[in-house]
Each structure stands twice: as structure tokens, then as C-alpha cells.
Short mmCIF file of C-alpha atoms and ligand atoms in Angstrom, two decimals:
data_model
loop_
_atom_site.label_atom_id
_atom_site.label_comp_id
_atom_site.label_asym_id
_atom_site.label_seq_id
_atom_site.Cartn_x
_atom_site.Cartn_y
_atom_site.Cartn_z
CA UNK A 1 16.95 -11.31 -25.84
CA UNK A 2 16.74 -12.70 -29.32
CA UNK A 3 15.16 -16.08 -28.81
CA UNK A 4 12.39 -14.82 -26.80
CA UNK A 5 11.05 -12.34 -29.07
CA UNK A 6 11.58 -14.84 -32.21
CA UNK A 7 9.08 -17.08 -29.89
CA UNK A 8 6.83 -13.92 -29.69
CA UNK A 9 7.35 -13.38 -33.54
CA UNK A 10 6.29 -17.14 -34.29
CA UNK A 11 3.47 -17.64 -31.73
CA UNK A 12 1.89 -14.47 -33.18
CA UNK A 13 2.11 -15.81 -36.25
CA UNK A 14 0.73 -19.34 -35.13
CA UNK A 15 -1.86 -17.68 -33.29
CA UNK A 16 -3.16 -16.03 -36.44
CA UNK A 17 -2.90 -18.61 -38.98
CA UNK A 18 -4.96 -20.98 -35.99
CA UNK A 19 -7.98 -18.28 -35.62
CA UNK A 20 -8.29 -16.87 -38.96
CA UNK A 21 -9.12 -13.48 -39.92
CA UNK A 22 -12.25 -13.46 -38.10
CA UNK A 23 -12.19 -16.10 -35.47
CA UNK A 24 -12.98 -15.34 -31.35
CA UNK A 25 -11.55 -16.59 -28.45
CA UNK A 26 -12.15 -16.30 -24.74
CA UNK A 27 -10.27 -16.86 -22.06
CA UNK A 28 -10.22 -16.50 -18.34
CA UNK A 29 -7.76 -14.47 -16.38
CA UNK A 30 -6.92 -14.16 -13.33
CA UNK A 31 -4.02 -11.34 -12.87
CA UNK A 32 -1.55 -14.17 -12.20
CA UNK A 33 1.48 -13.84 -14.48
CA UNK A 34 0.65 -16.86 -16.72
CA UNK A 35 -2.71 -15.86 -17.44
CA UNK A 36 -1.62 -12.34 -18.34
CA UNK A 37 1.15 -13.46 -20.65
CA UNK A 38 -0.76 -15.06 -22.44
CA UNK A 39 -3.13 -12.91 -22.88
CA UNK A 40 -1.24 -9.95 -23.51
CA UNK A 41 0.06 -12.65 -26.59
CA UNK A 42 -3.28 -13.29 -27.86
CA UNK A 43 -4.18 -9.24 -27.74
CA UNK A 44 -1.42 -8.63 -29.98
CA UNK A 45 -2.07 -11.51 -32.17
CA UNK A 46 -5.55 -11.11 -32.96
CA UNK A 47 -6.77 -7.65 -30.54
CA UNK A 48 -10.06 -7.26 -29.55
CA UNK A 49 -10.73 -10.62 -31.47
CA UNK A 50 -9.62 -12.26 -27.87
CA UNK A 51 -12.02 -11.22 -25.31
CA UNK A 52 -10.66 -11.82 -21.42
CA UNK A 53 -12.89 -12.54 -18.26
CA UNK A 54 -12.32 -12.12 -15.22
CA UNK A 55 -14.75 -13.49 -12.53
CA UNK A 56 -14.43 -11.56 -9.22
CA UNK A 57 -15.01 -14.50 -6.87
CA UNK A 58 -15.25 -12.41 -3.83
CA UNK A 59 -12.21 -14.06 -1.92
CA UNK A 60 -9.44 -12.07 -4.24
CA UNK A 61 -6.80 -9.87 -2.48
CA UNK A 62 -7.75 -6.35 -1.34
CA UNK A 63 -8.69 -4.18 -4.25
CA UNK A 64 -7.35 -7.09 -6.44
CA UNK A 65 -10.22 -7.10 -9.47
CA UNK A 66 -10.03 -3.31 -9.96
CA UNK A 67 -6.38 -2.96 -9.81
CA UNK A 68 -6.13 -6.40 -12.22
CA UNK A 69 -9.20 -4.49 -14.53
CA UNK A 70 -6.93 -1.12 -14.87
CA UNK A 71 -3.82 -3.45 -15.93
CA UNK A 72 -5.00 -5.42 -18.50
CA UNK A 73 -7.11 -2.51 -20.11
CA UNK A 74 -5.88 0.45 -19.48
CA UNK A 75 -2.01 -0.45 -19.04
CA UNK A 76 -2.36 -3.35 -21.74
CA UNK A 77 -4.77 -2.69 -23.74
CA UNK A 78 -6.87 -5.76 -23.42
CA UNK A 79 -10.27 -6.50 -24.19
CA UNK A 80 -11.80 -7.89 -20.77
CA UNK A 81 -15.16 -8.36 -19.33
CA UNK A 82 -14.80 -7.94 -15.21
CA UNK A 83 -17.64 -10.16 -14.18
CA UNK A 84 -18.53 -9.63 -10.23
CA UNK A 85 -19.93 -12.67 -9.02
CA UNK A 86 -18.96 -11.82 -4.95
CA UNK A 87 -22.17 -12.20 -3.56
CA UNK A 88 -22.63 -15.50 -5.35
CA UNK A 89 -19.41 -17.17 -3.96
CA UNK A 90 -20.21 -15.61 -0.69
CA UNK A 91 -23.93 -17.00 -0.52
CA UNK A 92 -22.62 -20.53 -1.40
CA UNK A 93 -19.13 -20.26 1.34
CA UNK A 94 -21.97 -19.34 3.82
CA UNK A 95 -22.40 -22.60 6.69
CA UNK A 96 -19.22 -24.14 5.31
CA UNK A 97 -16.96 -24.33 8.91
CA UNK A 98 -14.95 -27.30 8.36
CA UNK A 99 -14.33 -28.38 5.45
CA UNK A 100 -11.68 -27.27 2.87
CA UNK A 101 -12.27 -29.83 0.16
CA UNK A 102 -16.37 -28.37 0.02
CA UNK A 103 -14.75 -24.78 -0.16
CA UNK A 104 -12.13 -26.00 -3.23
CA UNK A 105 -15.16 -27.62 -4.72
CA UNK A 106 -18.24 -24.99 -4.12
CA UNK A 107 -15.48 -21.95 -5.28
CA UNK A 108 -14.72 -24.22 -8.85
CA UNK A 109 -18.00 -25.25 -9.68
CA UNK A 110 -19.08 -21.92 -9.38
CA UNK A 111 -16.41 -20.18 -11.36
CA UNK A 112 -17.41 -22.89 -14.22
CA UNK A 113 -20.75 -21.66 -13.92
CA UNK A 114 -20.01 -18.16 -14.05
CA UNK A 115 -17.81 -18.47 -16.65
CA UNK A 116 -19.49 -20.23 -19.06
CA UNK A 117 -22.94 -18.25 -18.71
CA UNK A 118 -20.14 -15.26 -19.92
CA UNK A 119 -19.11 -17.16 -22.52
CA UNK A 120 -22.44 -18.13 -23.78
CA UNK A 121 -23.18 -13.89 -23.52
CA UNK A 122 -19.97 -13.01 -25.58
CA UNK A 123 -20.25 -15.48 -28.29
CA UNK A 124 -24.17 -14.89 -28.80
CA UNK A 125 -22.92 -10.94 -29.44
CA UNK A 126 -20.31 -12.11 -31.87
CA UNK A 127 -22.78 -14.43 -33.27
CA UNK A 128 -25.26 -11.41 -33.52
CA UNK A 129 -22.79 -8.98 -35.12
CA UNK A 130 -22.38 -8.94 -38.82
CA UNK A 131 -18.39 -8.37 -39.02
CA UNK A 132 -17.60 -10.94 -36.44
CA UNK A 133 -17.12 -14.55 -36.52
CA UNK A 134 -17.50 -17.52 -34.18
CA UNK A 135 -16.47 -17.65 -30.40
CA UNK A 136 -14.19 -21.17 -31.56
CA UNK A 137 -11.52 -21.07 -29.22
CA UNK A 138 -10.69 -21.29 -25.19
CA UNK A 139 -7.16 -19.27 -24.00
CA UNK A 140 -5.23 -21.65 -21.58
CA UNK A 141 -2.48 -20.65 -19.70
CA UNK A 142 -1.15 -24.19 -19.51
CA UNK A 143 2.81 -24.20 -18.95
CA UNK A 144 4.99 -27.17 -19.39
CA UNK A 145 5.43 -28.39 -16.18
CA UNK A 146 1.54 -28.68 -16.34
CA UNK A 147 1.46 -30.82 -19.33
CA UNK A 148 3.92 -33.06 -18.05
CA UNK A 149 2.55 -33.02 -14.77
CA UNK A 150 -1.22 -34.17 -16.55
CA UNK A 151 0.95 -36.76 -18.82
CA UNK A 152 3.03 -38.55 -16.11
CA UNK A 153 0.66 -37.59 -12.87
CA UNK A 154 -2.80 -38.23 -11.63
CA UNK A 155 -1.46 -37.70 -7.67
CA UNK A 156 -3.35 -35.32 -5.63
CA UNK A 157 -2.18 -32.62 -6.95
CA UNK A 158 -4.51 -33.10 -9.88
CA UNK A 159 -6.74 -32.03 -7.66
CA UNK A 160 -5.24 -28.48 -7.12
CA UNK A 161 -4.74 -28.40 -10.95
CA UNK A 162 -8.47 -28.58 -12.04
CA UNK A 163 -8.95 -24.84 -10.27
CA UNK A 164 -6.39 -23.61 -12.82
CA UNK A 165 -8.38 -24.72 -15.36
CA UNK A 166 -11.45 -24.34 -17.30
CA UNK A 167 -12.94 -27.36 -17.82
CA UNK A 168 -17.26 -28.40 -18.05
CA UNK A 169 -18.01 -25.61 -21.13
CA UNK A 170 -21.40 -26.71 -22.80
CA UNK A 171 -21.13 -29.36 -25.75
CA UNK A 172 -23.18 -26.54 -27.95
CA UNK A 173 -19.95 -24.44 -27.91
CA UNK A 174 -17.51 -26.98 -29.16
CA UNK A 175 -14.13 -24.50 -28.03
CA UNK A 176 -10.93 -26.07 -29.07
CA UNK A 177 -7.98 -25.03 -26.77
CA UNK A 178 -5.48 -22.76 -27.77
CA UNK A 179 -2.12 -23.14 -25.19
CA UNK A 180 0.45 -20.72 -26.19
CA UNK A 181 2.61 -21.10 -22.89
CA UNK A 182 2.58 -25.04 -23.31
CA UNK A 183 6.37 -25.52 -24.23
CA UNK A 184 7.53 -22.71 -22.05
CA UNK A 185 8.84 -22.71 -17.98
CA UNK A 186 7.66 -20.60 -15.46
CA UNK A 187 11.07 -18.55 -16.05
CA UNK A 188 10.53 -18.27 -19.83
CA UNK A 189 7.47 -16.99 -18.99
CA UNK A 190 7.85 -14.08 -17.13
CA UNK A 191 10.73 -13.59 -19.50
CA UNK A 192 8.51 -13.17 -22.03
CA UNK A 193 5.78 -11.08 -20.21
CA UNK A 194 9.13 -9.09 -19.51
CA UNK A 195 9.48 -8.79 -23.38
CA UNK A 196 5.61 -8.04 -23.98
CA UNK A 197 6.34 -4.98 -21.71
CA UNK A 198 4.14 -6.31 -18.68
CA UNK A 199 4.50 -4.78 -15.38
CA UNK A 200 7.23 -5.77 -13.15
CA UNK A 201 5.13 -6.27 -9.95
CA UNK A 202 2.94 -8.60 -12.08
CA UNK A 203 5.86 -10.86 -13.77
CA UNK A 204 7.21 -11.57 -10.55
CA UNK A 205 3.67 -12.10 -8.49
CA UNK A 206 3.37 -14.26 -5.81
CA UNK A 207 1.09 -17.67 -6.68
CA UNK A 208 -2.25 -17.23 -5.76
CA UNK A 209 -4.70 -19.93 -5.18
CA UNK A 210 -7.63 -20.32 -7.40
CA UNK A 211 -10.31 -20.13 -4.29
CA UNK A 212 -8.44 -17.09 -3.04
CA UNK A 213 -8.25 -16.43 0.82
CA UNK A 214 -11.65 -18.56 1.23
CA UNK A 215 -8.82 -21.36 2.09
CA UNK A 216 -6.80 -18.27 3.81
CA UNK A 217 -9.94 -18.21 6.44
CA UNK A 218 -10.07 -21.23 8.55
CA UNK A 219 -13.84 -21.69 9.25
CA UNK A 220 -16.73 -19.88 7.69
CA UNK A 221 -16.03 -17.72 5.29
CA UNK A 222 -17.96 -14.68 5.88
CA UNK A 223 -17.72 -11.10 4.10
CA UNK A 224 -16.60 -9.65 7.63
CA UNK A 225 -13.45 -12.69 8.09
CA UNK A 226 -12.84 -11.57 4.13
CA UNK A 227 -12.21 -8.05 5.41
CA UNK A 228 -9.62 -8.80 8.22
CA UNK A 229 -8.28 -11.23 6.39
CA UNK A 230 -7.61 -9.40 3.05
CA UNK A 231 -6.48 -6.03 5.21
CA UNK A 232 -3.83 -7.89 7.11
CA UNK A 233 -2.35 -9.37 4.35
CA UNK A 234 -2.32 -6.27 2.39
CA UNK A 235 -0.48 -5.18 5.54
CA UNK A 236 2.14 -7.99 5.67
CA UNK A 237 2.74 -7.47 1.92
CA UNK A 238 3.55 -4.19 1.29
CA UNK A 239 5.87 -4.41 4.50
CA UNK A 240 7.44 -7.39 2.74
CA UNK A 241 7.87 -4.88 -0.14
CA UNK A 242 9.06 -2.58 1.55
CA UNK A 243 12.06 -4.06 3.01
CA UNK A 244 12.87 -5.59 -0.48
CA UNK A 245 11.93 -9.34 0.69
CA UNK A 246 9.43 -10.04 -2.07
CA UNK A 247 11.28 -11.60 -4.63
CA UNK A 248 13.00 -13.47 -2.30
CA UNK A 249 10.02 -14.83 -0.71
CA UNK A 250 8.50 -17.32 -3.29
CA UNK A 251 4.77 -17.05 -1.18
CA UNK A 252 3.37 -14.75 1.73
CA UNK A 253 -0.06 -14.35 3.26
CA UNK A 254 -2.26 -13.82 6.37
CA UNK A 255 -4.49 -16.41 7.31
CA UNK A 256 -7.38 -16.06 10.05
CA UNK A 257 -7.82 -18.50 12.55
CA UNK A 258 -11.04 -19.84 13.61
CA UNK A 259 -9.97 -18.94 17.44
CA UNK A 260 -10.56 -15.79 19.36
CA UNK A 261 -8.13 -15.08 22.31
CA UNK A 262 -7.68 -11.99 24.74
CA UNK A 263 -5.63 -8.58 24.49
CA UNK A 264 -5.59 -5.43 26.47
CA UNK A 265 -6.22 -2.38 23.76
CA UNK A 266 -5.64 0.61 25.27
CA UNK A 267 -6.82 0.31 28.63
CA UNK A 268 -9.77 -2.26 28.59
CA UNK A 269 -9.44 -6.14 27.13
CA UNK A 270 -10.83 -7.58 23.98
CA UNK A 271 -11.45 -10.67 23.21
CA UNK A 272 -10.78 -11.17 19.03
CA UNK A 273 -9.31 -12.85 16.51
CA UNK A 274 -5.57 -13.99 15.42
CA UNK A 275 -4.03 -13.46 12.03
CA UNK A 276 -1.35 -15.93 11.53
CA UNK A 277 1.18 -14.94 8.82
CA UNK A 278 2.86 -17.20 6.78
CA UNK A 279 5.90 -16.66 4.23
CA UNK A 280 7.95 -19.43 2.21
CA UNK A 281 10.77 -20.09 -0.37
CA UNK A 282 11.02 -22.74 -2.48
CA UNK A 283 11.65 -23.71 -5.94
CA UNK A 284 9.46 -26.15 -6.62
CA UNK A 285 6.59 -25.79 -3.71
CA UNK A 286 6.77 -29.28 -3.38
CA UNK A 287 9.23 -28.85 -0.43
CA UNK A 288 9.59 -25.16 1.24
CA UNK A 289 11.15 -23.65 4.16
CA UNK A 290 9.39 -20.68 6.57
CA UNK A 291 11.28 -17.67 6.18
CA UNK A 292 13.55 -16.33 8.81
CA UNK A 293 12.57 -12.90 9.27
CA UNK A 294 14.49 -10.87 11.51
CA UNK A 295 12.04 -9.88 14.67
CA UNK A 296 12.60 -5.93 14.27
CA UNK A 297 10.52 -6.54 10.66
CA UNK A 298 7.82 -9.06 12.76
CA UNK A 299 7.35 -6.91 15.48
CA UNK A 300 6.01 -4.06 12.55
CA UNK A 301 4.33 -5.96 11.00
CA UNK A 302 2.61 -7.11 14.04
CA UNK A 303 2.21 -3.94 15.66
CA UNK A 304 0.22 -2.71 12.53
CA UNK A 305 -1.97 -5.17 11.63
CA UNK A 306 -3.55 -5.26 15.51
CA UNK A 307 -3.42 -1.20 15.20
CA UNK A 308 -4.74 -0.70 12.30
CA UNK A 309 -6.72 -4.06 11.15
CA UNK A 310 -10.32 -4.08 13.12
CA UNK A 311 -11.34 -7.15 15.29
CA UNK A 312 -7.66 -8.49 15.28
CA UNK A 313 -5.40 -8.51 18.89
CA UNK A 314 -2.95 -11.03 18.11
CA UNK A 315 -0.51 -11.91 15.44
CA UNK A 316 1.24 -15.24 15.43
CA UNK A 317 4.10 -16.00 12.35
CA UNK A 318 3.98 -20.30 11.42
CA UNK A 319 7.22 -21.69 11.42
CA UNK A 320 6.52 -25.29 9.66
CA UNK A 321 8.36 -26.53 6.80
CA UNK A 322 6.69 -28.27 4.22
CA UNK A 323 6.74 -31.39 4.76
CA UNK A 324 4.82 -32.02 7.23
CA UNK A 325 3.48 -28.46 6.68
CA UNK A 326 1.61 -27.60 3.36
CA UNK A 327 2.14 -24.12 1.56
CA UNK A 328 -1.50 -23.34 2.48
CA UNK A 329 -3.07 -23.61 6.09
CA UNK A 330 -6.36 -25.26 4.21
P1 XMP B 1 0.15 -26.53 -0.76
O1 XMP B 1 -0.72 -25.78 0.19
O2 XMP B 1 -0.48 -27.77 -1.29
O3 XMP B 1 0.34 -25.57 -2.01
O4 XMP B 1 1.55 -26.77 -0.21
C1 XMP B 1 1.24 -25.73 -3.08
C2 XMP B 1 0.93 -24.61 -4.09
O5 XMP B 1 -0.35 -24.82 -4.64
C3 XMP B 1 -1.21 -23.73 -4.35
N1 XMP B 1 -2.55 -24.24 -4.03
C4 XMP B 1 -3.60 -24.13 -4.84
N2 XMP B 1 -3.74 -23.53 -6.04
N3 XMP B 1 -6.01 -24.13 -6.07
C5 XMP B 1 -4.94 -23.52 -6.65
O6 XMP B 1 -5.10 -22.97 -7.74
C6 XMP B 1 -5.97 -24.76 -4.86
O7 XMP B 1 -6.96 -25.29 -4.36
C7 XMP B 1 -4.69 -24.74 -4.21
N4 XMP B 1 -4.25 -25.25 -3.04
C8 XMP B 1 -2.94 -24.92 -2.94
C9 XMP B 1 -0.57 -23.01 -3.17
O8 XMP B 1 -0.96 -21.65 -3.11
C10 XMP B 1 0.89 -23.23 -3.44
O9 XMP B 1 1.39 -22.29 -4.38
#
């Protein structure tokens, strides 16, 4: 379409003219569609002149940082830095039973840290090198229903956005932002990640909460509950694929429950954990309806994620709307 790659034409060119012929930026992604856009723009603006980070948090999907890492490099050809702080988030999650907010707040603070001590490292090499200028700019995949949003709303939800972002880098670094999704929608931007020849299973990703299935696990977060968790949701998604629901599903995941209850396998009786699944559509995930699967497509789903997902017997499916319901189960 003609519009969209004029916008790519121009915002290359903007890009440019803003950084200069030797000027750095960094930027965090995350393998979410917005963050790839726009750094799939900045890589063909400026190349290896925009250096991506991603910061394995330990609560991403299953195999989600190495499948992100072969992506962006080798599918996209992007210069990115695959920090893995796991064991880090993990520590901190650890004696946290009841109390979402603390995990929000524990999982941002310490992808601030981590991020900026990676910063600091990639600017002091650029710094060091003698054809290379200054790290000056910070990559934000800010959209325009964000920048109203932060205009016109300080609700809760402002919240929820300061996960998105990067916020807190140190004073000596002095990054200005550079936003080259601000005037676009969500639409216009997977059209253009469309255009900029990004994967199709990417463009039309599912959200993804900044602190990951930690708010997917009700109750400690433990690397153990991170296993069952992320295995029965890889389970419940590719099923989902499989029958073609994806796109029509605007968000799907398994949550654990912080309950154990009893089930005969085989022929003695365990007593272990419940995955709940969860799958809405919406359009603006302010409101959003549970999807009506038909029970043929539950029942597999079911039967494989107690077969085949260790320390699970029972499968329940939530049927709340939101409201009262919210997207989430933390
Ligand atoms: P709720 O659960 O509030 O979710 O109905 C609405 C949308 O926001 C996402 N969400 C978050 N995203 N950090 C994020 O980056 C958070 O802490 C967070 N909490 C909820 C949720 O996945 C849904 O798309």
C-alpha cells in the first residue's frame, strides 16, 4: 500500500537526519509487535547504529527469548544483546504469595535495573571505540493511543502503562526519546511491520504482559509453577492455532491456581494442581467477552495438558466477562 511505505520512506529519513551519521540508540524489546516494528524501522534507518536488548525476565513464554533472539537477528537482521537476568527475577518473586501489585512492582524495578546497567555497558563500548559516536537516544515503542492515553489519563491504567516503558535511566546518560510509532494505531502498525517484511505470527501476536506469567501464577512464583505454567499454555496455544482460532481470539493463556485438588491417574489418585485457561475478544480490552469454544476443542485441550503437563490433574476454562472480570487473573 502506498501510504504506508511513504511513512516508511519519511520516518527513515527522519530517523537519520535525528541521529546523525554517527549517533547510537538503544532500545528495549520485547518480541511484541510494537517493539519489533519499530525496531526493525530503526535497523534499516541507521543498522547496527541501533543496538536492541532484550532482558529475559524469567517469566516469558516457553522458549520465548531464544525463539524472539533468532527473529530479530537472524530473520531480521537486528543488532540485539539477549540479556538473561532469570535467576534474578526469580530470586526477588521468591516469598511473594499474595500480592500482585509487589510482583508488578519487584518485575519493573528490576527490568529498569537490568536495563540500564546494559545500557551503561553498550554506550561505554561505543564511547571506547574510535568510529562510533554517543549512545544519545532511547527507542520507544509508544503508539498513539498511548500518548493520548498519558495526555488525557492518569486512571489506573497508568499503572499498567509504566511496565511498557522505560523510564529511571541515570541523569549521566541524558537519552532523548526517539518514538517512531507515536502517530500510528495498533492496525497501522502491524500494517507496517507487514510492509517491513516481519513475520506473520509476530504482527498478529497476542498482548503479553510486561511481568510475563509471574501474574499468570497465582501465589509464589517459583521456577517449578513457571514450568507447568509456561507448558500448558504452550499447550492451549498451539491447539488454538491449530484449529485456526488465533486471530480471532484477541488474548489466550493458562494460569495456575494456588489450589491443589484430587484426580485418579491411571489407577492410583494424585493430589496436584489446576491450570485454568482463559481466552478473550475484544477490541479495546477495556470490555471483553470469554470465548465460546465448542467442548470437542476443550475436552483436547484438557486431555493434553493433564497427559502430558507434569504435576497438573485438572483443567478448568473461566467464563467471566470483563467487567467484573479483568483480562488477567492477577
Ligand atoms: P486487565 O487484566 O487489566 O488487562 O483486564 C488489560 C490488558 O492489559 C494487560 N496487562 C498488563 N500489561 N503490564 C503490562 O504490560 C501489566 O502489569 C499488565 N496487567 C495487565 C493485559 O495482558 C491485557 O492485555
Amino acid at each position: 500500500n502506498w501510504t504506508m511505505s511513504q511513512f516508511v520512506d519519511q520516518e527513515i529519513a527522519r530517523i537519520r537526519a535525528l541521529v546523525g551519521e554517527t549517533g547510537q540508540v538503544i532500545g528495549a524489546v520485547s518480541g511484541g509487535v510494537d517493539s519489533t516494528v519499530a525496531a526493525k524501522l530503526m535497523k534499516e534507518a541507521i543498522g547496527d547504529r541501533f543496538h536492541a536488548v532484550l532482558v529475559d525476565n524469567g517469566v516469558l513464554r516457553l522458549n520465548e527469548a531464544k525463539q524472539v533472539k533468532e527473529t530479530l537477528t537472524a530473520g531480521l537482521g537486528i543488532n540485539l544483546t539477549v540479556v538473561d537476568a532469570s535467576e534474578l527475577f526469580l530470586g526477588r518473586l521468591k516469598g511473594i504469595t499474595d500480592d500482585p501489585e509487589k510482583k508488578r512492582k519487584v518485575i519493573g524495578n528490576t527490568f529498569i535495573e537490568v536495563f540500564q546497567a546494559e545500557a551503561k555497558k553498550i554506550a561505554d563500548a561505543a564511547h571506547g571505540s574510535a568510529n562510533e559516536g554517543e549512545v544519545e537516544w532511547l527507542l520507544q515503542g509508544t503508539l498513539y493511543p498511548d500518548v493520548i492515553e498519558s495526555i488525557s489519563f492518569k486512571g489506573p491504567s497508568a499503572t499498567i502503562k509504566t511496565h511498557h516503558n522505560v523510564g529511571g535511566l541515570p541523569a549521566s546518560m541524558k537519552l532523548k526519546l526517539i518514538e517512531p510509532l507515536r502517530e500510528l494505531f495498533k492496525d497501522e502498525v502491524r500494517e507496517l511491520g507487514t510492509n517491513l517484511g516481519i513475520p506473520e505470527d509476530l504482527v498478529w501476536r497476542h498482548p503479553f504482559p510486561g511481568p510475563g506469567i509471574a501474574i499468570r501464577i497465582l501465589g509464589e512464583v517459583t521456577a517449578e509453577q513457571v514450568r507447568i505454567a509456561r507448558e500448558a499454555d504452550n499447550i492451549f496455544i498451539q491447539e488454538i492455532k491449530d484449529a485456526g482460532l488465533y486471530r480471532k481470539i484477541s488474548q489466550a493463556f493458562a494460569a495456575l491456581l494456588p489450589v491443589k485438588a484430587v484426580g485418579v491417574m491411571g489407577d492410583k489418585r494424585v493430589h496436584d494442581q489446576v491450570i485454568a485457561l482463559r481466552a478473550v475478544e475484544t477490541s479495546d480490552f477495556m470490555t471483553a467477552d470469554w470465548f465460546p469454544f465448542d467442548g470437542e476443542f476443550l475436552k483436547r485441550v484438557s486431555r493434553r495438558i493433564v497427559n502430558e503437563v507434569d504435576g497438573v490433574c485438572r483443567v478448568v476454562y473461566d467464563i467471566t466477562s470483563k467487567p467484573p472480570g479483568t483480562i488477567e487473573m492477577e
